[in-house]
JSON list of C-alpha atoms in Angstrom, two decimals:
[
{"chain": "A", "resi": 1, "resn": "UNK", "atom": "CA", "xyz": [17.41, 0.84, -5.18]},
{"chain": "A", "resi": 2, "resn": "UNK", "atom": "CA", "xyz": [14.47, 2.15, -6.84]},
{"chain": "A", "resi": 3, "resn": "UNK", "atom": "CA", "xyz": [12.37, 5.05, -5.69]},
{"chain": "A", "resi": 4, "resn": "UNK", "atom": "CA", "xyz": [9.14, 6.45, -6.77]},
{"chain": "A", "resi": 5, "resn": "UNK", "atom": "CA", "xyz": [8.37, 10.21, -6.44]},
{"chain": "A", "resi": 6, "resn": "UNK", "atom": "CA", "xyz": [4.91, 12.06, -6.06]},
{"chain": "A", "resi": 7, "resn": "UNK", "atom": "CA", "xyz": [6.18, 15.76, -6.00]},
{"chain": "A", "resi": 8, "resn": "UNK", "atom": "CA", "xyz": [2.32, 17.10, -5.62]},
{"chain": "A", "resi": 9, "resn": "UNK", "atom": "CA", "xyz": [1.55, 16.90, -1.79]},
{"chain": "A", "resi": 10, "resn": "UNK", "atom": "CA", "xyz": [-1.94, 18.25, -2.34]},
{"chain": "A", "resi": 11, "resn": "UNK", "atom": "CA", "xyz": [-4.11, 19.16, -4.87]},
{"chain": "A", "resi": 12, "resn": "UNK", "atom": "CA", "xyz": [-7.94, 19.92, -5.43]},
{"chain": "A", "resi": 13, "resn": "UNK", "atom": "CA", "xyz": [-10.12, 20.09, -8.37]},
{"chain": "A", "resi": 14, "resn": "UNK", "atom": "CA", "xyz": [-13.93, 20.93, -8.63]},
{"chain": "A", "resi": 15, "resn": "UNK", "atom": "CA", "xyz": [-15.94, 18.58, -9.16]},
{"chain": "A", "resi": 16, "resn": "UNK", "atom": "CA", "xyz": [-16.61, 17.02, -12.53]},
{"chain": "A", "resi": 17, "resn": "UNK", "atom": "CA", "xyz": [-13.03, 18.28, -14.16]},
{"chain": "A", "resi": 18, "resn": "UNK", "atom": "CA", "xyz": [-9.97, 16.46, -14.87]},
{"chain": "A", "resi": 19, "resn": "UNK", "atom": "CA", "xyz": [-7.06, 16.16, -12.69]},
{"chain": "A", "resi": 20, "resn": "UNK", "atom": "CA", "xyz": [-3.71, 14.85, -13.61]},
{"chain": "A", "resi": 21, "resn": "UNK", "atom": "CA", "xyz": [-1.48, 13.57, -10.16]},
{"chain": "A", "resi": 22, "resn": "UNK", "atom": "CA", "xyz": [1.52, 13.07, -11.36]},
{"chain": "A", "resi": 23, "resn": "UNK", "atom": "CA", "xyz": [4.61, 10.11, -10.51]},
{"chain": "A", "resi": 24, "resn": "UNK", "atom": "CA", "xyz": [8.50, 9.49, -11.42]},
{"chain": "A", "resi": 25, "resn": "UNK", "atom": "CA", "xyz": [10.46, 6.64, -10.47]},
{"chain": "A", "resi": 26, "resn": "UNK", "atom": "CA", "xyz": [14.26, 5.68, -11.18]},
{"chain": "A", "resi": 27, "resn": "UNK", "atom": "CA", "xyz": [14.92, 1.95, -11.31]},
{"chain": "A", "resi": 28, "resn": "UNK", "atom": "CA", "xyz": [17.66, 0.16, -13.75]},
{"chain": "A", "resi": 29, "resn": "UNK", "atom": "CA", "xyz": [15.05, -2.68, -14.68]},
{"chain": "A", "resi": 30, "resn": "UNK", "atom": "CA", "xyz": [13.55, -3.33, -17.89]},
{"chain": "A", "resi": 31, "resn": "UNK", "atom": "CA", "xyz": [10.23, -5.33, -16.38]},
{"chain": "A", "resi": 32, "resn": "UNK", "atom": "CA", "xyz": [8.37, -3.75, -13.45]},
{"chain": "A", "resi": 33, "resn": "UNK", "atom": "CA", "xyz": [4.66, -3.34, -12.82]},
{"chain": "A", "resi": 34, "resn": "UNK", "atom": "CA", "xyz": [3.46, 0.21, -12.03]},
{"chain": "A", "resi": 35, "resn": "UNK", "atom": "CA", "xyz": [0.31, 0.96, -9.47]},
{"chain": "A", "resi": 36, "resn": "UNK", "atom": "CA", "xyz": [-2.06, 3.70, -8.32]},
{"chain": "A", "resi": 37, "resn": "UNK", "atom": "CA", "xyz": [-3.45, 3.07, -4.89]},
{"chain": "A", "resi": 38, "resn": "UNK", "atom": "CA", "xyz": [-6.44, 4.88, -3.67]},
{"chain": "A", "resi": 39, "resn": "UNK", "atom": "CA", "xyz": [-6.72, 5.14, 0.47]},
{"chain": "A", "resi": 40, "resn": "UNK", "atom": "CA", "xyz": [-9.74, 7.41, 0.81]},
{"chain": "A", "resi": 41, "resn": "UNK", "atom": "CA", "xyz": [-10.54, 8.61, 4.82]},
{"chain": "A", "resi": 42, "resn": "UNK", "atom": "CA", "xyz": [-11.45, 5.52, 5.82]},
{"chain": "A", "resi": 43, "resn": "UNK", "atom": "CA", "xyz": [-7.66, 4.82, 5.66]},
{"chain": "A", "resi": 44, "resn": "UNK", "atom": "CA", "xyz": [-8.18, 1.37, 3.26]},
{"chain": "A", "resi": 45, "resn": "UNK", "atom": "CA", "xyz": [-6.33, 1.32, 0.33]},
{"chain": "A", "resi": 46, "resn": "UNK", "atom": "CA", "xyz": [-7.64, 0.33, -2.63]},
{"chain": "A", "resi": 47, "resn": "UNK", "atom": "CA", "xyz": [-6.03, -0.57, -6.06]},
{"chain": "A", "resi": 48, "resn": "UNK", "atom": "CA", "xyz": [-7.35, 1.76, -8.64]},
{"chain": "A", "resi": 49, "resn": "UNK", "atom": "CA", "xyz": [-4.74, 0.92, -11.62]},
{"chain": "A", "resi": 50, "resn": "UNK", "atom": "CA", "xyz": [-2.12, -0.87, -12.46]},
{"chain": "A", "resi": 51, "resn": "UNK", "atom": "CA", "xyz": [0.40, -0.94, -15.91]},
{"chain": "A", "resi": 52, "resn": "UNK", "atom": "CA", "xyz": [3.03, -3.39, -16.75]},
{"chain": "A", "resi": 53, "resn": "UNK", "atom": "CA", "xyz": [5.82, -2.45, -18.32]},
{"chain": "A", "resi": 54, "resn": "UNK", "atom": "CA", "xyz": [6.25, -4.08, -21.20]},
{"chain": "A", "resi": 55, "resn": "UNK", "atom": "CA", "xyz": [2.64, -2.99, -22.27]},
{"chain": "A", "resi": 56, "resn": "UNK", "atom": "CA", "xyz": [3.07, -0.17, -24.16]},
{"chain": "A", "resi": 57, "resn": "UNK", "atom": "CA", "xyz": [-0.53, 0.45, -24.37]},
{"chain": "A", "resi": 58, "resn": "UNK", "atom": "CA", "xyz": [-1.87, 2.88, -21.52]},
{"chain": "A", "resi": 59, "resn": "UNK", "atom": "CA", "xyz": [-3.87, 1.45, -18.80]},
{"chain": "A", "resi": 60, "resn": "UNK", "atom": "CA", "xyz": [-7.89, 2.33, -18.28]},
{"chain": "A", "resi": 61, "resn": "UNK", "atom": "CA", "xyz": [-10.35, 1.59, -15.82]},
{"chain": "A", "resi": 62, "resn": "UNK", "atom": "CA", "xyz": [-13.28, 3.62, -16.71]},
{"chain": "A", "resi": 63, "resn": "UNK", "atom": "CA", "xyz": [-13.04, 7.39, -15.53]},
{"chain": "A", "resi": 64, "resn": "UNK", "atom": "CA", "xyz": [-8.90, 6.50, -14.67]},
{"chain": "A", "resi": 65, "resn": "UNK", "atom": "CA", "xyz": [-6.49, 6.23, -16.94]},
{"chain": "A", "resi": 66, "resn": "UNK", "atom": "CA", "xyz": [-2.15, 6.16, -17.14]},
{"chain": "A", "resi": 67, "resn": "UNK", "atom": "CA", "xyz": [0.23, 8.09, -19.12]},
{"chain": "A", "resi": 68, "resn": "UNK", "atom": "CA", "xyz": [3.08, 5.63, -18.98]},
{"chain": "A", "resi": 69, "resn": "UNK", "atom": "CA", "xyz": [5.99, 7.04, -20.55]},
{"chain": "A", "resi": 70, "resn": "UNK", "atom": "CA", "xyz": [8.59, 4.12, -19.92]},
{"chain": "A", "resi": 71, "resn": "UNK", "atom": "CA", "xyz": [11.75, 6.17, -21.35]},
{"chain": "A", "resi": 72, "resn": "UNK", "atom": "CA", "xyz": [10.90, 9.17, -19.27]},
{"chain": "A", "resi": 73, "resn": "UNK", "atom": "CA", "xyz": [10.15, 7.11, -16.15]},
{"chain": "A", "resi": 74, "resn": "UNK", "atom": "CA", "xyz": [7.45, 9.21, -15.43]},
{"chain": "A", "resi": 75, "resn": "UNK", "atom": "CA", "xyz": [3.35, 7.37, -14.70]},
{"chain": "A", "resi": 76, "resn": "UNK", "atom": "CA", "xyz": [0.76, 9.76, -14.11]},
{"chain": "A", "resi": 77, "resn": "UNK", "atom": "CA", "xyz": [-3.07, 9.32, -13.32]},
{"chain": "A", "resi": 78, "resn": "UNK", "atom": "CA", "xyz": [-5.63, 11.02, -15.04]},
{"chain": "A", "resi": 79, "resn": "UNK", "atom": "CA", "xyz": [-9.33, 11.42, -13.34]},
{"chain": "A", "resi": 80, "resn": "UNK", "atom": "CA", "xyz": [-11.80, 12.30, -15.62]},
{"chain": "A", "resi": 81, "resn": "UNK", "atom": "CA", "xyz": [-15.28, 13.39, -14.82]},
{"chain": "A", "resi": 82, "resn": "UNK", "atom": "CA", "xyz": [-13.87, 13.58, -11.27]},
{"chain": "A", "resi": 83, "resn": "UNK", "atom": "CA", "xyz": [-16.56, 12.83, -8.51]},
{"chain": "A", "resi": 84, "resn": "UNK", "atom": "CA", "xyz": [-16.82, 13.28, -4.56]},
{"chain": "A", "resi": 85, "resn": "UNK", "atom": "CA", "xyz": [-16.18, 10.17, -4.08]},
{"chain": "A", "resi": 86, "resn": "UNK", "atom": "CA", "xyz": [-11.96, 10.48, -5.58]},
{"chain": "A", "resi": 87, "resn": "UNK", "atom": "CA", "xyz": [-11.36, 12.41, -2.27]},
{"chain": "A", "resi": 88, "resn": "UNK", "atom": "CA", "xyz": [-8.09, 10.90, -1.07]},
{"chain": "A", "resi": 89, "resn": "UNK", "atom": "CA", "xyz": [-4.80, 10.11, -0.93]},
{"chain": "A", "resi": 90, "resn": "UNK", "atom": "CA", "xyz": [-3.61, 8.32, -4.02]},
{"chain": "A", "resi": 91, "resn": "UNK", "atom": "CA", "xyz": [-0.11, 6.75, -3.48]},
{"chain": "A", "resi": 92, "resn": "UNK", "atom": "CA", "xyz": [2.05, 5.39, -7.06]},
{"chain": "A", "resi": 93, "resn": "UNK", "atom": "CA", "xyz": [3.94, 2.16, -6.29]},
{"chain": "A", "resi": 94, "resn": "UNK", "atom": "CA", "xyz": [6.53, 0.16, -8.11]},
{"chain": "A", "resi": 95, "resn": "UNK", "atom": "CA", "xyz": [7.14, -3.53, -8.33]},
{"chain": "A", "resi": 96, "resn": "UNK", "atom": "CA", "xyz": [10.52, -4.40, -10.04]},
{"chain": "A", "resi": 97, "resn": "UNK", "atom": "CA", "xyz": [11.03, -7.56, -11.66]},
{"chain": "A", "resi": 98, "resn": "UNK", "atom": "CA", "xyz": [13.80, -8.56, -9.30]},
{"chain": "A", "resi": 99, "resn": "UNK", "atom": "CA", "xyz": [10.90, -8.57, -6.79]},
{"chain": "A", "resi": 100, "resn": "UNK", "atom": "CA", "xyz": [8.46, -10.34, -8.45]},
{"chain": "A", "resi": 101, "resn": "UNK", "atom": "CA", "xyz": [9.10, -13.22, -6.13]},
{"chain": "A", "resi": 102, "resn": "UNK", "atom": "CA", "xyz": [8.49, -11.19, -3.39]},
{"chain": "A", "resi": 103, "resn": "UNK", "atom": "CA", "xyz": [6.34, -9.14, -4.08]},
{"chain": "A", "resi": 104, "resn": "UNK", "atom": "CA", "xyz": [7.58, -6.06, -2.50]},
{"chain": "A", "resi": 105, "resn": "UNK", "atom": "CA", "xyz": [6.24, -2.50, -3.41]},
{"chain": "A", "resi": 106, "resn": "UNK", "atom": "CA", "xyz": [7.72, 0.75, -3.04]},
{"chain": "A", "resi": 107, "resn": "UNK", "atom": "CA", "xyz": [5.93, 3.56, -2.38]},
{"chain": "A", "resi": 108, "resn": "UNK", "atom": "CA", "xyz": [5.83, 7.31, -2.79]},
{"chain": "A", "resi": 109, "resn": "UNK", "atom": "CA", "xyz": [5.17, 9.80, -0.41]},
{"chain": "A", "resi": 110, "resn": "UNK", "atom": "CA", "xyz": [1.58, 9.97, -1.32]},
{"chain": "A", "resi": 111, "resn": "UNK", "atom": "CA", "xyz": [-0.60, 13.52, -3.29]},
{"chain": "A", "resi": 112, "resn": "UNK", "atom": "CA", "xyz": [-3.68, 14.70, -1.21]},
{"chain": "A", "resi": 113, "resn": "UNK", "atom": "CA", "xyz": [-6.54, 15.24, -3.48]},
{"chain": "A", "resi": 114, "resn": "UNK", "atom": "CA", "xyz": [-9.19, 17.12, -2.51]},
{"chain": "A", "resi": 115, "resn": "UNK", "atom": "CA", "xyz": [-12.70, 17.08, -5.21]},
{"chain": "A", "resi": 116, "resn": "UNK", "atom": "CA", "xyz": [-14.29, 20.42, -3.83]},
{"chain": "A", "resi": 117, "resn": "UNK", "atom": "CA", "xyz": [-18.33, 20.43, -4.68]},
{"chain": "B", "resi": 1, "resn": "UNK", "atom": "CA", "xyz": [-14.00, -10.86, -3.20]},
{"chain": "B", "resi": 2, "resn": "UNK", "atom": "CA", "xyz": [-10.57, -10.44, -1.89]},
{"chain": "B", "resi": 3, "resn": "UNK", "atom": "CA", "xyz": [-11.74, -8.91, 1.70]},
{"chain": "B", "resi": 4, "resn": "UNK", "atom": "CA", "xyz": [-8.70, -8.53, 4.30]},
{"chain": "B", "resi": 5, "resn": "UNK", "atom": "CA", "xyz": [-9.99, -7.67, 8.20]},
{"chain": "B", "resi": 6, "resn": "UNK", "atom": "CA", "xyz": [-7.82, -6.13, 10.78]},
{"chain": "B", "resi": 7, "resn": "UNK", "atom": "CA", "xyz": [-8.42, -6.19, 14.59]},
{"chain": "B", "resi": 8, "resn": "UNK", "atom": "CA", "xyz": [-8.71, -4.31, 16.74]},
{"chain": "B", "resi": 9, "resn": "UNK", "atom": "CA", "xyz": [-9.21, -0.87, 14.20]},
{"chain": "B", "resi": 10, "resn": "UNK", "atom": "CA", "xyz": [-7.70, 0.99, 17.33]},
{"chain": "B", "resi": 11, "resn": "UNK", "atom": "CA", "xyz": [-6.41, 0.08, 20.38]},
{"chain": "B", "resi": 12, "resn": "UNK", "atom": "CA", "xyz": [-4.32, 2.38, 22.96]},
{"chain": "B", "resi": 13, "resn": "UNK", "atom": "CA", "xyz": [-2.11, 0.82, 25.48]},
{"chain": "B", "resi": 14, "resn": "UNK", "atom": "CA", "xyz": [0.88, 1.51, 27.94]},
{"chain": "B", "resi": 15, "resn": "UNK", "atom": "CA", "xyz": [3.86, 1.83, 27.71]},
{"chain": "B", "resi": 16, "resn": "UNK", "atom": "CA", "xyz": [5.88, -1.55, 28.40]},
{"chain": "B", "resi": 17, "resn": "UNK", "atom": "CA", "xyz": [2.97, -3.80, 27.99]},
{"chain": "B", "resi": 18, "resn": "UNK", "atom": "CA", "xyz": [2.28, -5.94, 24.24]},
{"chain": "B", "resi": 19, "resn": "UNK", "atom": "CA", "xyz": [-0.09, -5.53, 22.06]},
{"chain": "B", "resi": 20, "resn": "UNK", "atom": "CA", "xyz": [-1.41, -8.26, 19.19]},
{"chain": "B", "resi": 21, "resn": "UNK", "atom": "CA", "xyz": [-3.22, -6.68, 15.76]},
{"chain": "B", "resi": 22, "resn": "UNK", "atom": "CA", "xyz": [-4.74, -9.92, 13.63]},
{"chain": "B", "resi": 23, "resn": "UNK", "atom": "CA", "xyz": [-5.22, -9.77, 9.91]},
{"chain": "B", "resi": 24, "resn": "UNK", "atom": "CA", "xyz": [-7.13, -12.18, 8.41]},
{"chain": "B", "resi": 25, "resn": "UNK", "atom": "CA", "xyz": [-7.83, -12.67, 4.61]},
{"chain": "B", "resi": 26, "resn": "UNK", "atom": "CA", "xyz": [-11.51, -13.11, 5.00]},
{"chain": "B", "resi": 27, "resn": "UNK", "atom": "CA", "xyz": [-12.58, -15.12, 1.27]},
{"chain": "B", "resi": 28, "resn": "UNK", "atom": "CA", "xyz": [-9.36, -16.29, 0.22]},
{"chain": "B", "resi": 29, "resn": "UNK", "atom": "CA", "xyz": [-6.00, -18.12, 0.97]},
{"chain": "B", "resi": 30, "resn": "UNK", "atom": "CA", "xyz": [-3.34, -15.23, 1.35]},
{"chain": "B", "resi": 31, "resn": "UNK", "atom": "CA", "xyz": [0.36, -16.93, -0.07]},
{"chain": "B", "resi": 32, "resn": "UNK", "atom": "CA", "xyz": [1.85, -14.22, 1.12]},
{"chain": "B", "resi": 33, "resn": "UNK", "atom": "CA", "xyz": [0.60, -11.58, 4.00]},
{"chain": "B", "resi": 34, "resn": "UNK", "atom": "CA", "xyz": [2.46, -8.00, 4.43]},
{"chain": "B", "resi": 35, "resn": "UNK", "atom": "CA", "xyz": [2.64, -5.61, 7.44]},
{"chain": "B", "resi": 36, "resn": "UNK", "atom": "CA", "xyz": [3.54, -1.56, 7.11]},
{"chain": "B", "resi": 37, "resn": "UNK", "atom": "CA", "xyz": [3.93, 1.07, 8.76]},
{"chain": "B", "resi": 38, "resn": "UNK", "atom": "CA", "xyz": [1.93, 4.49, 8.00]},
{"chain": "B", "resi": 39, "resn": "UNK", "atom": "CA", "xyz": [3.33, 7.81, 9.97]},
{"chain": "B", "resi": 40, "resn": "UNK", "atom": "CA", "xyz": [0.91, 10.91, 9.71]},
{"chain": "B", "resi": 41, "resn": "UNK", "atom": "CA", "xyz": [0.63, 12.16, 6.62]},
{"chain": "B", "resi": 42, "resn": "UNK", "atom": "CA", "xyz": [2.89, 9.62, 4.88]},
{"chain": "B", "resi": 43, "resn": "UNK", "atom": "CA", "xyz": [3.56, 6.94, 3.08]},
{"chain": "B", "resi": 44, "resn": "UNK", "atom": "CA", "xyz": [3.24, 3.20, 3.98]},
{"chain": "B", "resi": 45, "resn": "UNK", "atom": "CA", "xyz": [6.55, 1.65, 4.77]},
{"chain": "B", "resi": 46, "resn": "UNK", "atom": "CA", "xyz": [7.05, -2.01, 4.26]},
{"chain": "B", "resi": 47, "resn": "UNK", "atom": "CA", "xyz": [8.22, -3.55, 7.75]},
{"chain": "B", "resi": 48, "resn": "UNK", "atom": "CA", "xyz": [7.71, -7.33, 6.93]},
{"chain": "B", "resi": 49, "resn": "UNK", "atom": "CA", "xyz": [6.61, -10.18, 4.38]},
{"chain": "B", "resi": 50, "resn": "UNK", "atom": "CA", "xyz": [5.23, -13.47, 5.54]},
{"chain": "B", "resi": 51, "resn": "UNK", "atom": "CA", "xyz": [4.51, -16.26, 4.45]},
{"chain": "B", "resi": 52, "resn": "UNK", "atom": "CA", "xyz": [2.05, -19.43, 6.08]},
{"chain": "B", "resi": 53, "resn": "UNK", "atom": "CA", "xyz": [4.33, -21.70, 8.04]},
{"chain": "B", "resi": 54, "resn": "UNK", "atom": "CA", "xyz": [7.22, -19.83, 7.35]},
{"chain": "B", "resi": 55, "resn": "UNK", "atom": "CA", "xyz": [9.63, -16.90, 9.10]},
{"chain": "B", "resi": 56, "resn": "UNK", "atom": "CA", "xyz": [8.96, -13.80, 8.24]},
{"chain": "B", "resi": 57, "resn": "UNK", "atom": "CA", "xyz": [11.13, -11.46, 5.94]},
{"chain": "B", "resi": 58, "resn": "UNK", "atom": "CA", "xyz": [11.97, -8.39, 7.72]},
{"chain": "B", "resi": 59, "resn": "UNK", "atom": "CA", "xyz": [13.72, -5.28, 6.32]},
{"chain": "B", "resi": 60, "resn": "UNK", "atom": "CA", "xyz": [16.56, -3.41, 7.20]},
{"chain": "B", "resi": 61, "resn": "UNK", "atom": "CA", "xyz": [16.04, -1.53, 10.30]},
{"chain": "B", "resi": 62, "resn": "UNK", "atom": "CA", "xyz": [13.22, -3.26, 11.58]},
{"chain": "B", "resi": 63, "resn": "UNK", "atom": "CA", "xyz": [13.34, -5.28, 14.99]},
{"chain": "B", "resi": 64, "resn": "UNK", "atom": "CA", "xyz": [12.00, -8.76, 14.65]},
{"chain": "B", "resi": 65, "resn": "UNK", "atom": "CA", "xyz": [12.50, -9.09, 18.42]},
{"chain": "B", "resi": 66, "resn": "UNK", "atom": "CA", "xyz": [10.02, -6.29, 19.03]},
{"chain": "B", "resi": 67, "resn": "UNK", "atom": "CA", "xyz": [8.11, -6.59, 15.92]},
{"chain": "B", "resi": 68, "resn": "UNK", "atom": "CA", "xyz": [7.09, -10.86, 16.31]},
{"chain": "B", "resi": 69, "resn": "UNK", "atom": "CA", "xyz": [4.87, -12.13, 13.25]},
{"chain": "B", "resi": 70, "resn": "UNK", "atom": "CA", "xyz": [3.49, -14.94, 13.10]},
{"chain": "B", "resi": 71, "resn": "UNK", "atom": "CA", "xyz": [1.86, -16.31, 10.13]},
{"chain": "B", "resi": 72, "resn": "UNK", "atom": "CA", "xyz": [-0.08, -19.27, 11.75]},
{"chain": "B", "resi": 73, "resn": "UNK", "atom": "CA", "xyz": [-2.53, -19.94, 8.88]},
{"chain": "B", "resi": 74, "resn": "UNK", "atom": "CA", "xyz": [-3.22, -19.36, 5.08]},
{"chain": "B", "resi": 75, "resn": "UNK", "atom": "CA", "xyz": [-5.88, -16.73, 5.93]},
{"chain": "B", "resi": 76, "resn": "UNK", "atom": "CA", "xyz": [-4.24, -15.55, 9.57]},
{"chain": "B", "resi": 77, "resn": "UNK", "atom": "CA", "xyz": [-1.31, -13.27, 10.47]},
{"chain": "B", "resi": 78, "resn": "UNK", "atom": "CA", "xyz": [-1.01, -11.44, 13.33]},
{"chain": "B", "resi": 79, "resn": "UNK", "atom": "CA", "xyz": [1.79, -8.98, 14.56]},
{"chain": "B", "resi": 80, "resn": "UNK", "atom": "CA", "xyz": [2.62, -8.50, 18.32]},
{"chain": "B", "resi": 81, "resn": "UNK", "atom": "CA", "xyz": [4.33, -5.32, 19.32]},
{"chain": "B", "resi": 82, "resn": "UNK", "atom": "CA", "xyz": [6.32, -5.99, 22.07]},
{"chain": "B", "resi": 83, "resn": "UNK", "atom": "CA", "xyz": [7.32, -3.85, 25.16]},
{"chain": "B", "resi": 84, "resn": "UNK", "atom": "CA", "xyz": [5.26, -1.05, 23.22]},
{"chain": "B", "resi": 85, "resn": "UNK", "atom": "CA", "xyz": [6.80, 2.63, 23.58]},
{"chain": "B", "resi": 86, "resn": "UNK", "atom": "CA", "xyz": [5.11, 5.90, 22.78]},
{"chain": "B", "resi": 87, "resn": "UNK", "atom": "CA", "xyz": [7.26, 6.21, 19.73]},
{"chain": "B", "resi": 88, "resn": "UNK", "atom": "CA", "xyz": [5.37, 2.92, 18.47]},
{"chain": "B", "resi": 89, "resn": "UNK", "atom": "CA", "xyz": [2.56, 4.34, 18.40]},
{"chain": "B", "resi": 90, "resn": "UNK", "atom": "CA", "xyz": [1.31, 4.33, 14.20]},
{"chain": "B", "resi": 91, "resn": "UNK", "atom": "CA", "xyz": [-1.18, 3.22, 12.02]},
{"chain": "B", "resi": 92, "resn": "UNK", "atom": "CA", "xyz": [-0.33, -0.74, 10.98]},
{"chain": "B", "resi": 93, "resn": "UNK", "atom": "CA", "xyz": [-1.59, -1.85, 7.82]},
{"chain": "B", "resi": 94, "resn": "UNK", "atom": "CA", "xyz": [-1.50, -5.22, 6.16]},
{"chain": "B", "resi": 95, "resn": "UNK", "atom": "CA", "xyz": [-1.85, -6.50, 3.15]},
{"chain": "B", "resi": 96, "resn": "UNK", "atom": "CA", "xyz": [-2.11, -9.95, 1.72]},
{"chain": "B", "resi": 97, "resn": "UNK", "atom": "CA", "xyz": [-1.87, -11.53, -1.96]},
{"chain": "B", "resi": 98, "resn": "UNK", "atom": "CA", "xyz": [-2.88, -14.86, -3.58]},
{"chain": "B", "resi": 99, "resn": "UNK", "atom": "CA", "xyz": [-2.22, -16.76, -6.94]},
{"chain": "B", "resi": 100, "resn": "UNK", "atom": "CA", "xyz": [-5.96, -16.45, -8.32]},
{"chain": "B", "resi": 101, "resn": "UNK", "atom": "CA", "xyz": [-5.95, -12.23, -7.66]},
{"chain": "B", "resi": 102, "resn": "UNK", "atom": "CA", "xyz": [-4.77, -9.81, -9.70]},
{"chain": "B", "resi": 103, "resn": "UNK", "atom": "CA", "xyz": [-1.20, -9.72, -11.38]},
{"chain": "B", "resi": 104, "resn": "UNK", "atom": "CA", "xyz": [1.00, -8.33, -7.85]},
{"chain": "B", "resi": 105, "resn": "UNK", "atom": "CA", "xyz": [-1.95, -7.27, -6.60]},
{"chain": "B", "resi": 106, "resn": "UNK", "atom": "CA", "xyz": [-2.18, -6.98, -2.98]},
{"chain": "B", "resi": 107, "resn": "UNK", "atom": "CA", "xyz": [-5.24, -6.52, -1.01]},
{"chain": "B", "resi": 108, "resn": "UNK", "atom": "CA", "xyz": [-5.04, -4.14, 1.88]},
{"chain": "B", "resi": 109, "resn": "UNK", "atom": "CA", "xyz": [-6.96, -4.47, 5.23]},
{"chain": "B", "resi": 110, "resn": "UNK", "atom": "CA", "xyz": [-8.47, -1.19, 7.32]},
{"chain": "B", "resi": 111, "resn": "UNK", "atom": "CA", "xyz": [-5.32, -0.57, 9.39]},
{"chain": "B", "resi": 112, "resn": "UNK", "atom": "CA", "xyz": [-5.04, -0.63, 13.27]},
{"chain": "B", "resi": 113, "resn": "UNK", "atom": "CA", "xyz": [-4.50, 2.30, 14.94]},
{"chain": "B", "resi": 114, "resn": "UNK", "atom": "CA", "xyz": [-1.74, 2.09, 17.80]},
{"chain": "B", "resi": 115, "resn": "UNK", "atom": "CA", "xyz": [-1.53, 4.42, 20.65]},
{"chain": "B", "resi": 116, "resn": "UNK", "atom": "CA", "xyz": [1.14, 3.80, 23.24]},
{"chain": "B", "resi": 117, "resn": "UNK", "atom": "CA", "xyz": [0.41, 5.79, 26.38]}
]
């Protein structure tokens, strides 16, 4: 069974700096994609990143990028230039190839970020 | 693009009656619709996967008797809790997917807000 890991409950940053949230996951696959959801107060999740893993290249979408270390299991998220706006709970989620068909993610237990002005 | 609605957002009700939260995939044809489970302050837990014309998947240790999806249409699914109890009350989220979005990408609606009295 594979399990993802989020051991930073909270965290909060000021404004404008870089924060680093930080994910591990144990699975016996080779293929898998990786996510970072985004569910700000309004409660609706949004997909801010995802990484496959047979890309060894790290993902970026703008101010968000992954360090995907595929040997070390480990995919954290790096906000740069972080804004109001990145207040929220950001969840990492695994897909494993073996559910590819179904399309079943797994969850961690979620890190609280806080941007303080 | 890609817009998922829930309804009701919140909705309290008593204990023993049933209760029916709609998601509906508002600009494209869902293949495949999900429904979890958030608790306070944690993560979302995958309690089905349906798909349009078909019974739904349920995992282990949830009730399909109590928990009845039905996935009438490719852009409707709807969840009925049944017999509702205090301890059902939660915040149900669903999610839905197509061929044309994003690799495993799965678009998440606002989330209904159950209160069993």
């Amino acid at each position: 069974a594979q399990t993802v890991t989020q051991s930073q409950p909270e965290m909060s940053v000021q404004e404008a700096e870089t924060v680093t949230l930080s994910c591990t996951y144990d699975t016996s696959e080779n293929n898998y994609y990786l996510f970072w959801y985004k569910q700000p107060p309004s409660r609706q999740m949004i997909l801010v990143i995802r990484q496959e893993a047979y890309k060894q290249q790290n993902a970026t979408e703008n101010r968000f990028s992954v360090n995907f270390q595929k040997a070390a299991k480990s995919f954290s998220l790096k906000i740069s230039d972080s804004q109001l706006g990145d207040t929220a709970m950001y969840f990492c989620a695994f897909m494993g190839g073996s559910n590819f068909g179904n399309e079943k993610l797994t969850f961690g237990t979620g890190t609280r970020l806080t941007i303080i002005p | 693009g890609a817009v998922v609605s829930q309804h009701p957002s919140r909705v309290i009700c008593k204990s023993g009656t049933s209760v029916k939260i709609e998601c509906r995939s508002l600009d494209f044809q869902a293949t495949t619709m999900f429904w979890y489970r958030q608790f306070p302050k944690q993560s979302l837990m995958l309690m089905a996967t349906s798909n349009e014309g078909s019974k739904a998947t349920y995992e282990q240790g949830v009730e399909k008797d109590k928990f009845l999806i039905n996935h009438a249409s490719l852009t409707l699914s709807t969840l009925t809790v049944t017999s509702a109890h205090p301890e059902d009350s939660s915040f149900y989220i669903c999610s839905a997917s197509f061929s044309a979005g994003g690799p495993y990408e799965q678009y998440f609606g606002p989330g209904t807000r159950l209160t069993v009295t």
